[in-house]
Amino acid sequence: MFFEGSEKKVEVLVHNEKFSLLTDISDEFWAELVHRCHAKILSSISNKQCKAFLLSESSLFVWDNYFLILTCGETNLVNSVEYFIEQLGVEKIKHLTYQRKNEYFAHAQPSCFGDDVKRLTQYLPGKAMRFGAMDSHHNFVFHQDNDFKASIDDKTYEIFAYQISEEASNHLTRQGLEANDIREFLRLEQLIPNFQIDDFVFKPYGYSVNAIFGKKYLTIHITPQADSSYVSFESNINLIELLPIILVVLQPSSFDLLSYNETEFKTLTDKNVPQSYVSQSLVQQKLSNGFLVNFANYILPTQQFTQATEFDVAGENHEL
Amino acid sequence: MFFEGSEKKVEVLVHNEKFSLLTDISDEFWAELVHRCHAKILSSISNKQCKAFLLSESSLFVWDNYFLILTCGETNLVNSVEYFIEQLGVEKIKHLTYQRKNEYFAHAQPSCFGDDVKRLTQYLPGKAMRFGAMDSHHNFVFHQDNDFKASIDDKTYEIFAYQISEEASNHLTRQGLEANDIREFLRLEQLIPNFQIDDFVFKPYGYSVNAIFGKKYLTIHITPQADSSYVSFESNINLIELLPIILVVLQPSSFDLLSYNETEFKTLTDKNVPQSYVSQSLVQQKLSNGFLVNFANYILPTQQFTQATEFDVAGENHEL
């Protein structure tokens, strides 16, 4: 069974002079916003500065002046943006960024990035860039083109890990696996001590976790099935520094890093990416909204021949 | 402007005791077969053993006892197989192999490999395999599952080159470029001396060539536009030995090799793949029809940061 783990992501910053997303917006609003893209809220946690919703397809985080939603599978995230604009008015939006990863099973998606951009620009003029080669892992980033300038302190980090080791995949697809087992396997206590945690184990496979501490957040989503395994991390804590632990746990054949406003990207990757990996793509771009975006794709070279992978000819789930 | 260069390919071997595809089948039949998948014949060349049709989307080769058709773009090649079966009867088919490469713009395809396999197995029970990782370059191979056994002398070779050098891309997208310029650029005389050649320069970009000599064939298809460039080679002459010349000409960031029945694959690649490339995937599989299939994907590691690629927000051709 295949599942499209690759995410679409929207970050919306609002004018919050007389308005707070945390206190002026009801949970029902967020439930409907999530529903519009064909996902649903499973649970939530919160502190004074942040509310984190765990979704059937990824996560939604809400702070006082911005929210961040990531959705995977066959969701249509632009629907949620449209709902926000319909309900609150486009003038509430101070800045919007939309990001979309290349998919494993693009044929099964309800839209492509070009379609998404066409819809978004009906409301918000913007620019778009691609990070990474068309024939390899890449991310598209669309951002509203207005006078907004990001603060250099607004740093976020993403890791996308592909084809995790057989050992990791076997562990994460074990029957009867509980959230606690996975937390331990991922070494969450070491990665994010003191964070408040909300997680969910999907049937038959899959795991999502939201973690918050003050304004800090981390979310991890695991599609563990051998052959199309994918694990994504997104956080405003420095994930490049945590990479050595993450790579020991997952041992992926390939992974990507993406960061916003990490000016020390090269120094950090030189220090934290093991030499066994080689870089296929390295992209650095300053966007006109002030964000410095870095993207890198690493692969583990192989010398060993493996067997081909059987394709289930009679299968029902052929979204290739 | 993007164009999907990635090919689908069918090889059909027929029972030829009282029957020849070369002499008993009219050109009108092949024209209709090609039309069914939404391509058309542009020109043809022939000798006593082989007829080669250049198509609006790739190529068709016909020998006495088998034919081979490759189509790119948004063609639906299974339609052509259905036409062949409708017209000649499924019992004429001794063995069928269907191969499909992963696409750049899968979202725009009329079917996915799973769809294709469902249609093919209505006529011909078969097996399918994937060569290469789901998150990277890969080829699916479906083959009829009957008592056919391939001869070890039936060897074919494919090269798929991605992201050719800026120099090569610039050269191949020059205005007013003629077939002769491209033949020279590709060093065809050195690669295939004495072959009969039929080629076509597409507008605004693109080049296809069919070449035959006795039973030998080579076909090359070029989608040269920077950023989604792709060049494919298919032949029953040993392309791995020609790799050093091809790589000097195209300087791709990445390329794949696929061979049927090349038992010396490792020795040949050790000798002919420059050390600057590292292998990401190496797959070897003996199929139940007797074919030994090898697949390898190579990348050129990079140390240099490049800029992101602008995405044409107002563009019409957003099949991503």
XYZ file of C-alpha atoms in Angstrom:
640
model
C 0.000 0.000 0.000
C 1.372 3.353 -1.001
C 0.759 6.633 0.731
C 1.838 10.053 -0.488
C 3.805 11.463 2.419
C 5.072 14.528 0.526
C 3.696 17.715 1.998
C 2.183 20.937 0.838
C 2.655 23.775 3.314
C 1.182 27.213 3.879
C 2.392 29.867 6.277
C 0.169 32.890 6.722
C 1.253 35.916 8.681
C -1.568 38.265 9.683
C -1.853 41.916 10.607
C -2.310 41.504 14.332
C -2.597 45.056 15.597
C -6.134 44.470 16.911
C -6.399 40.772 16.352
C -4.957 37.455 17.499
C -5.244 34.145 15.682
C -4.852 32.421 19.048
C -7.626 34.185 20.937
C -9.970 35.601 18.276
C -10.393 32.470 16.185
C -12.379 29.465 17.359
C -11.404 25.826 17.086
C -14.466 25.379 14.867
C -12.928 27.773 12.362
C -9.720 25.730 12.230
C -11.727 22.503 11.980
C -13.549 23.870 8.941
C -10.345 25.233 7.405
C -8.777 21.786 7.737
C -11.922 20.095 6.460
C -11.794 22.192 3.284
C -8.563 20.549 2.142
C -9.978 17.104 2.946
C -8.253 16.476 6.244
C -9.524 16.520 9.823
C -8.329 17.438 13.288
C -7.464 14.441 15.470
C -6.255 16.192 18.629
C -4.556 19.307 19.891
C -2.191 20.671 22.503
C -1.491 24.246 23.448
C 0.480 26.621 25.606
C 0.187 30.377 26.015
C 1.925 31.102 22.757
C 0.997 28.288 20.431
C -1.725 25.807 19.632
C -0.846 22.646 17.710
C -3.436 20.505 15.933
C -2.594 17.001 14.830
C -4.363 16.255 11.560
C -5.404 13.124 9.721
C -2.963 14.435 7.094
C -0.156 16.194 8.989
C -0.352 19.316 11.173
C -1.592 22.816 11.874
C 0.152 25.264 14.206
C -1.349 28.561 15.299
C 0.477 31.425 16.974
C -0.726 34.917 17.829
C 0.200 36.440 14.474
C 0.660 33.498 12.099
C -0.364 29.975 11.334
C 1.351 27.118 9.567
C -0.411 24.160 8.002
C 1.207 21.122 6.433
C -0.838 18.485 4.649
C 0.142 15.316 2.837
C -1.740 12.616 0.923
C -4.135 13.879 -1.714
C -5.214 17.012 0.109
C -5.873 20.222 -1.759
C -4.365 22.785 0.575
C -5.252 25.836 -1.533
C -8.883 25.169 -0.569
C -7.935 25.991 3.021
C -6.283 29.228 1.962
C -9.438 30.151 0.060
C -11.526 29.457 3.151
C -9.305 31.710 5.273
C -9.594 34.520 2.720
C -13.378 34.089 2.358
C -13.894 34.247 6.108
C -11.385 36.875 7.198
C -10.706 38.868 4.084
C -7.541 38.990 2.042
C -6.549 42.283 3.707
C -5.906 40.431 6.985
C -3.005 38.628 5.325
C 0.323 40.321 5.872
C 2.308 37.675 4.020
C 1.682 34.212 2.617
C 4.157 31.518 1.625
C 3.099 28.299 -0.077
C 5.525 25.441 -0.471
C 5.085 22.120 -2.238
C 7.402 19.145 -2.468
C 7.676 16.952 -5.525
C 5.517 13.873 -5.043
C 6.108 10.136 -5.331
C 2.716 9.620 -6.959
C 2.111 12.906 -8.728
C -0.389 11.304 -11.070
C -2.797 10.803 -8.162
C -2.707 14.420 -6.978
C -5.797 16.617 -7.379
C -3.632 19.491 -8.637
C -0.097 20.321 -9.624
C 1.938 23.261 -8.324
C 1.079 25.295 -11.437
C -2.641 24.824 -10.745
C -2.125 25.867 -7.126
C -0.230 28.995 -8.115
C -2.943 29.989 -10.586
C -5.523 29.855 -7.811
C -3.369 31.662 -5.241
C -2.475 34.522 -7.571
C -6.165 35.260 -8.065
C -6.025 36.605 -4.511
C -2.384 37.402 -3.931
C 0.158 38.416 -6.570
C 3.363 36.529 -5.997
C 6.528 34.900 -7.236
C 7.606 31.296 -7.314
C 10.893 29.427 -7.373
C 11.992 25.834 -7.579
C 14.699 24.486 -5.291
C 16.337 21.302 -6.598
C 16.433 19.671 -10.031
C 13.242 18.771 -11.934
C 14.405 15.149 -12.303
C 15.235 14.828 -8.626
C 13.909 15.880 -5.224
C 12.728 19.463 -5.307
C 10.516 21.966 -3.559
C 8.500 24.758 -5.091
C 8.116 27.931 -3.050
C 5.477 30.542 -3.875
C 5.417 33.749 -1.879
C 3.279 36.797 -1.918
C 5.037 39.731 -3.521
C 4.401 42.727 -1.291
C 6.405 45.009 0.983
C 6.786 42.390 3.705
C 10.368 41.710 4.793
C 11.142 38.701 6.955
C 13.186 39.130 10.115
C 16.525 37.353 9.920
C 15.633 35.730 13.256
C 12.683 33.926 11.668
C 14.496 30.652 11.008
C 12.872 27.356 10.092
C 14.284 23.996 9.142
C 13.009 20.988 7.251
C 14.432 17.514 6.755
C 12.965 15.072 4.236
C 14.330 11.534 4.600
C 13.744 8.901 1.895
C 14.152 5.142 1.840
C 14.947 4.655 5.498
C 16.902 1.525 6.444
C 15.235 -1.873 6.379
C 15.756 -2.026 10.128
C 13.983 1.303 10.685
C 11.182 0.429 8.272
C 10.659 -2.976 9.906
C 10.589 -1.403 13.336
C 8.099 1.278 12.343
C 5.727 -1.134 10.585
C 5.578 -3.653 13.460
C 2.100 -4.703 14.454
C 0.801 -3.316 17.721
C 3.365 -0.547 17.793
C 2.487 2.161 20.306
C 3.229 5.869 20.336
C 5.664 5.414 23.195
C 7.726 2.874 21.228
C 8.052 5.314 18.357
C 8.932 8.260 20.615
C 11.713 6.142 22.045
C 12.833 4.912 18.617
C 13.042 8.518 17.384
C 14.896 9.542 20.588
C 12.455 12.396 21.073
C 13.567 12.969 24.621
C 17.094 13.570 23.389
C 15.996 15.680 20.414
C 13.450 17.865 22.201
C 13.666 17.558 25.988
C 10.856 19.335 27.859
C 8.595 19.719 24.818
C 4.892 19.010 25.205
C 4.019 16.155 22.885
C 0.917 15.056 20.974
C 1.214 12.073 18.681
C -0.811 9.514 16.761
C -0.132 6.046 15.372
C -2.049 5.441 12.137
C -3.413 2.087 10.971
C -1.952 0.083 9.343
C 1.154 2.301 9.350
C 2.249 5.830 9.896
C 3.009 8.181 12.748
C 2.645 11.896 13.352
C 3.888 13.978 16.225
C 3.496 17.628 17.158
C 5.715 19.050 19.862
C 5.690 22.574 21.314
C 7.625 24.529 23.925
C 6.856 28.230 24.165
C 6.964 29.454 20.586
C 9.112 26.543 19.503
C 7.604 23.675 17.514
C 8.651 20.446 15.904
C 6.511 18.183 13.788
C 7.494 14.795 12.402
C 5.495 12.675 9.964
C 6.431 9.114 9.130
C 5.341 7.017 6.155
C 7.328 3.928 7.066
C 6.438 1.297 4.461
C 9.483 -0.197 2.788
C 10.028 1.003 -0.752
C 8.214 4.306 -0.475
C 9.275 5.306 3.007
C 9.434 8.983 3.812
C 9.965 10.890 7.035
C 9.624 14.651 7.272
C 10.700 17.044 10.016
C 9.763 20.693 10.270
C 10.772 22.988 13.114
C 11.947 26.403 14.205
C 14.686 24.728 16.236
C 17.947 24.013 14.457
C 17.413 20.607 12.847
C 20.784 20.603 11.089
C 22.435 20.319 14.492
C 20.169 17.347 15.271
C 20.918 15.659 11.947
C 23.597 13.258 13.269
C 21.077 11.689 15.682
C 18.291 11.620 13.095
C 20.500 9.942 10.475
C 21.679 7.275 12.901
C 18.062 6.451 13.722
C 16.634 6.424 10.177
C 19.660 5.680 7.977
C 17.962 7.008 4.849
C 19.350 6.342 1.346
C 18.769 9.968 0.607
C 17.668 13.123 2.400
C 17.015 16.787 1.728
C 17.541 19.826 3.916
C 15.646 23.038 3.505
C 16.102 26.080 5.682
C 14.768 29.612 5.853
C 17.178 32.261 7.114
C 19.933 29.933 8.281
C 22.929 32.044 7.303
C 25.375 29.396 8.521
C 23.958 26.641 6.318
C 27.286 25.619 4.781
C 29.183 25.594 8.075
C 26.422 23.612 9.736
C 26.111 21.022 6.962
C 29.900 20.633 6.682
C 29.892 19.811 10.377
C 26.762 17.668 10.631
C 26.303 15.760 7.349
C 28.319 12.513 7.477
C 30.925 12.157 4.729
C 29.259 8.962 3.538
C 26.602 11.146 1.884
C 27.315 13.161 -1.259
C 25.383 16.234 -2.323
C 23.479 16.134 -5.589
C 21.818 19.562 -5.374
C 22.863 22.664 -3.471
C 20.692 25.724 -3.906
C 20.805 29.091 -2.182
C 18.434 31.926 -2.947
C 17.471 35.178 -1.266
C 13.795 35.747 -1.906
C 12.381 39.226 -2.390
C 10.470 38.827 0.891
C 13.806 38.756 2.694
C 14.014 35.008 3.305
C 17.304 33.321 2.562
C 16.389 29.803 1.455
C 18.865 26.931 1.308
C 18.127 23.550 -0.177
C 20.411 20.535 -0.311
C 19.798 16.983 -1.460
C 22.146 14.224 -0.332
C 22.439 10.638 -1.482
C 24.266 7.608 -0.175
C 26.293 6.164 -3.066
C 25.906 2.437 -3.542
C 28.275 -0.234 -4.852
C 26.020 -3.235 -4.330
C 23.510 -4.564 -6.831
C 20.070 -5.133 -5.397
C 17.133 -6.991 -6.875
C 14.313 -5.270 -8.688
C 11.145 -4.536 -6.739
C 8.108 -6.600 -7.539
C 5.107 -4.626 -8.743
C 1.771 -5.987 -7.618
C 0.099 -6.544 -10.999
C -3.249 -7.430 -9.434
C -3.062 -4.620 -6.861
C -5.721 -2.006 -6.419
C -3.470 0.737 -5.229
C -1.579 1.686 -8.333
C -1.222 5.395 -8.042
C 2.040 5.565 -9.887
C 7.999 25.335 -22.085
C 8.137 21.841 -20.707
C 7.923 18.655 -22.686
C 7.711 15.142 -21.237
C 10.586 13.320 -22.900
C 10.264 10.173 -20.767
C 9.292 7.190 -22.886
C 6.904 4.309 -22.745
C 8.083 1.353 -24.798
C 6.547 -1.836 -26.142
C 8.338 -4.739 -27.763
C 6.151 -7.391 -29.371
C 7.558 -10.651 -30.701
C 5.227 -12.536 -33.031
C 4.864 -16.141 -34.157
C 6.360 -15.805 -37.613
C 6.156 -19.313 -39.026
C 3.838 -18.217 -41.842
C 3.947 -14.496 -41.308
C 6.257 -11.511 -41.473
C 5.659 -8.124 -39.901
C 7.896 -6.613 -42.577
C 6.159 -8.000 -45.644
C 2.629 -8.905 -44.519
C 1.741 -5.661 -42.763
C 1.080 -2.432 -44.612
C 2.369 1.009 -43.729
C -1.280 2.043 -43.269
C -1.549 -0.472 -40.435
C 1.467 1.036 -38.661
C 0.136 4.544 -39.289
C -3.118 3.599 -37.582
C -1.338 1.812 -34.733
C 0.730 4.939 -34.120
C -2.339 7.161 -34.451
C -4.093 5.200 -31.701
C -1.598 6.341 -29.064
C -1.907 9.942 -30.306
C 1.276 10.162 -32.343
C 1.912 10.163 -36.069
C 4.491 8.953 -38.551
C 6.773 11.688 -39.909
C 9.066 9.652 -42.152
C 10.644 6.230 -42.566
C 13.733 4.419 -43.772
C 14.217 0.724 -44.410
C 16.579 -2.005 -45.431
C 15.936 -5.710 -46.103
C 15.740 -6.536 -42.428
C 14.250 -3.527 -40.739
C 11.915 -0.613 -41.261
C 12.237 2.450 -39.008
C 9.493 5.035 -38.619
C 10.239 8.401 -37.099
C 7.248 9.559 -35.072
C 5.949 12.880 -33.832
C 6.553 11.290 -30.422
C 9.630 9.051 -30.775
C 10.013 5.909 -32.911
C 8.735 2.611 -34.299
C 10.992 -0.162 -35.587
C 9.703 -3.220 -37.418
C 11.633 -6.411 -38.114
C 10.460 -9.690 -39.597
C 9.389 -11.177 -36.288
C 9.092 -8.281 -33.868
C 8.388 -4.606 -33.526
C 9.462 -1.994 -31.037
C 7.662 1.260 -30.383
C 8.776 4.069 -28.101
C 6.566 7.055 -27.411
C 7.026 10.101 -25.216
C 4.905 13.145 -24.355
C 1.365 12.382 -23.267
C 0.839 9.373 -25.506
C -1.146 6.381 -24.338
C 0.879 3.532 -25.759
C -1.390 0.752 -24.488
C -3.944 1.959 -27.069
C -1.517 0.851 -29.782
C -1.127 -2.568 -28.198
C -4.902 -2.893 -28.125
C -5.109 -2.002 -31.799
C -2.510 -4.657 -32.672
C -4.444 -7.275 -30.706
C -7.795 -6.250 -32.195
C -6.455 -6.464 -35.737
C -4.187 -9.507 -35.592
C -5.447 -11.467 -32.610
C -3.725 -12.006 -29.304
C -2.578 -15.486 -30.420
C -0.129 -13.892 -32.878
C 1.832 -12.506 -29.945
C 4.709 -14.717 -28.868
C 5.920 -12.335 -26.184
C 5.252 -8.770 -25.114
C 7.318 -6.468 -22.935
C 6.097 -3.056 -21.815
C 8.429 -0.594 -20.168
C 7.736 2.800 -18.693
C 10.084 5.381 -17.237
C 9.160 7.634 -14.354
C 8.041 10.981 -15.663
C 9.020 14.573 -14.948
C 5.387 15.708 -15.156
C 3.477 12.625 -14.056
C 0.449 14.692 -13.162
C -0.130 15.461 -16.848
C -0.054 11.823 -18.000
C -3.259 10.174 -19.231
C -2.473 7.030 -17.220
C -0.052 5.683 -14.652
C 1.887 2.421 -14.946
C -0.687 0.660 -12.747
C -3.474 1.699 -15.128
C -1.446 0.446 -18.096
C -0.783 -2.904 -16.441
C -4.465 -3.368 -15.650
C -5.327 -2.931 -19.328
C -2.513 -5.145 -20.595
C -3.319 -8.022 -18.259
C -6.861 -8.153 -19.648
C -5.224 -9.649 -22.750
C -1.923 -11.022 -21.516
C -1.206 -12.312 -18.019
C 2.126 -10.974 -16.878
C 4.504 -9.835 -14.191
C 5.959 -6.450 -13.420
C 9.051 -5.125 -11.696
C 10.460 -1.749 -10.816
C 14.119 -0.936 -11.417
C 15.390 2.003 -9.362
C 14.076 3.721 -6.233
C 10.558 5.193 -6.089
C 11.927 8.594 -5.051
C 14.489 8.635 -7.841
C 14.836 7.676 -11.517
C 13.218 4.326 -12.178
C 11.778 2.144 -14.899
C 8.858 -0.231 -14.647
C 9.016 -3.388 -16.748
C 5.927 -5.487 -17.433
C 6.349 -8.738 -19.337
C 3.981 -11.393 -20.504
C 4.266 -14.510 -18.368
C 4.323 -17.450 -20.757
C 6.800 -20.137 -21.862
C 8.862 -17.725 -23.945
C 12.575 -17.638 -23.124
C 14.769 -14.880 -24.501
C 17.995 -15.768 -26.262
C 21.057 -14.521 -24.400
C 22.171 -12.912 -27.680
C 19.159 -10.611 -27.651
C 20.887 -7.633 -26.050
C 19.581 -4.090 -25.886
C 20.866 -0.954 -24.217
C 19.341 2.294 -23.062
C 20.866 5.506 -21.785
C 18.762 8.245 -20.195
C 20.671 11.487 -19.691
C 19.267 14.295 -17.513
C 20.195 17.937 -17.096
C 22.749 18.151 -19.881
C 25.380 20.891 -19.596
C 24.439 24.499 -20.218
C 26.748 24.429 -23.221
C 24.972 21.402 -24.720
C 21.529 22.808 -23.945
C 22.415 26.183 -25.486
C 23.767 24.505 -28.570
C 20.710 22.295 -29.025
C 18.200 25.125 -28.535
C 19.860 27.518 -31.024
C 17.542 29.079 -33.538
C 17.817 27.795 -37.092
C 19.611 24.629 -36.009
C 19.636 22.005 -38.750
C 19.709 18.235 -38.586
C 23.269 18.178 -39.878
C 24.475 20.435 -37.038
C 22.969 18.086 -34.482
C 24.371 14.946 -36.152
C 27.783 16.549 -35.957
C 27.261 17.723 -32.373
C 26.269 14.179 -31.365
C 29.233 12.746 -33.278
C 26.933 10.295 -35.026
C 29.551 9.419 -37.601
C 31.874 8.312 -34.851
C 29.143 6.522 -32.873
C 27.478 4.701 -35.779
C 29.550 4.825 -38.962
C 27.759 3.444 -42.044
C 24.273 3.549 -40.511
C 21.393 4.817 -42.611
C 19.962 7.870 -40.865
C 16.556 9.527 -40.665
C 16.168 12.518 -38.377
C 13.914 15.433 -37.577
C 14.368 18.803 -35.869
C 11.244 19.829 -33.958
C 10.019 23.400 -33.454
C 10.786 25.205 -31.233
C 13.121 22.528 -29.830
C 13.761 18.835 -29.945
C 15.452 16.297 -32.165
C 14.826 12.660 -33.029
C 16.972 10.310 -35.043
C 16.489 6.732 -36.190
C 19.489 4.855 -37.548
C 19.630 1.326 -38.965
C 22.256 -1.002 -40.405
C 21.103 -4.561 -41.171
C 19.279 -5.634 -38.034
C 21.054 -3.046 -35.910
C 19.262 0.083 -34.778
C 19.880 3.167 -32.717
C 17.369 5.831 -31.805
C 18.080 9.074 -29.969
C 15.525 11.580 -28.728
C 16.481 14.964 -27.384
C 14.428 17.313 -25.219
C 17.079 20.017 -24.920
C 15.478 22.851 -22.975
C 17.510 23.911 -19.960
C 16.060 22.784 -16.657
C 14.109 19.793 -17.918
C 16.559 18.514 -20.492
C 16.494 14.826 -21.282
C 18.221 12.723 -23.918
C 17.443 9.059 -24.447
C 19.321 6.426 -26.424
C 18.046 2.963 -27.275
C 19.940 0.433 -29.364
C 20.942 -3.170 -29.899
C 24.544 -2.033 -30.264
C 26.599 -1.779 -27.087
C 25.896 1.729 -25.794
C 27.940 1.252 -22.622
C 31.070 1.154 -24.781
C 29.981 4.404 -26.429
C 29.270 6.077 -23.085
C 32.592 7.973 -22.834
C 31.848 9.827 -26.101
C 28.200 10.449 -25.184
C 29.094 11.856 -21.756
C 31.708 14.190 -23.183
C 29.126 15.543 -25.618
C 26.185 15.937 -23.218
C 27.844 16.279 -19.788
C 24.634 15.386 -17.958
C 24.235 15.955 -14.202
C 22.787 12.491 -13.990
C 22.219 9.491 -16.228
C 20.744 5.999 -16.127
C 21.787 2.832 -17.902
C 19.429 -0.011 -18.607
C 20.422 -3.178 -20.420
C 18.787 -6.448 -21.366
C 21.057 -9.498 -21.422
C 24.359 -7.693 -20.990
C 26.118 -10.219 -18.752
C 29.244 -8.043 -18.500
C 27.381 -5.011 -17.182
C 29.660 -4.470 -14.180
C 32.909 -4.886 -16.113
C 31.657 -2.554 -18.821
C 30.451 0.160 -16.449
C 33.638 -0.050 -14.353
C 35.554 0.617 -17.553
C 33.325 3.226 -19.180
C 31.644 5.296 -16.460
C 33.946 8.178 -15.440
C 34.920 8.238 -11.777
C 33.413 11.693 -11.403
C 29.960 10.039 -11.345
C 28.734 8.065 -8.328
C 26.070 5.375 -8.487
C 22.871 5.930 -6.557
C 20.977 2.796 -7.689
C 22.313 -0.515 -8.989
C 19.738 -3.167 -9.797
C 20.150 -6.568 -11.378
C 17.282 -8.958 -12.000
C 16.778 -12.101 -14.068
C 13.196 -12.042 -15.338
C 11.206 -15.249 -15.757
C 11.244 -14.669 -19.550
C 14.998 -15.182 -19.491
C 16.045 -11.555 -19.745
C 18.784 -10.376 -17.420
C 18.008 -6.720 -16.728
C 20.526 -4.287 -15.280
C 19.701 -0.771 -14.196
C 22.069 1.849 -12.829
C 21.558 5.487 -11.977
C 24.564 7.801 -11.705
C 24.846 11.336 -10.414
C 27.526 13.970 -10.525
C 28.095 15.204 -6.953
C 28.109 18.958 -6.568
C 29.946 21.263 -4.163
C 28.739 24.551 -5.599
C 25.595 26.369 -4.589
C 23.417 27.401 -7.495
C 20.480 29.782 -7.566
C 16.900 28.604 -7.428
C 15.005 28.296 -10.682
C 12.335 30.844 -11.377
C 8.863 29.438 -11.880
C 6.760 31.260 -14.439
C 3.771 32.218 -12.277
C 1.790 33.556 -15.237
C 2.757 30.643 -17.501
C 0.277 28.462 -19.284
C 2.382 25.337 -19.332
C 2.333 24.260 -15.747
C 2.155 20.533 -15.956
C 4.015 19.892 -12.766
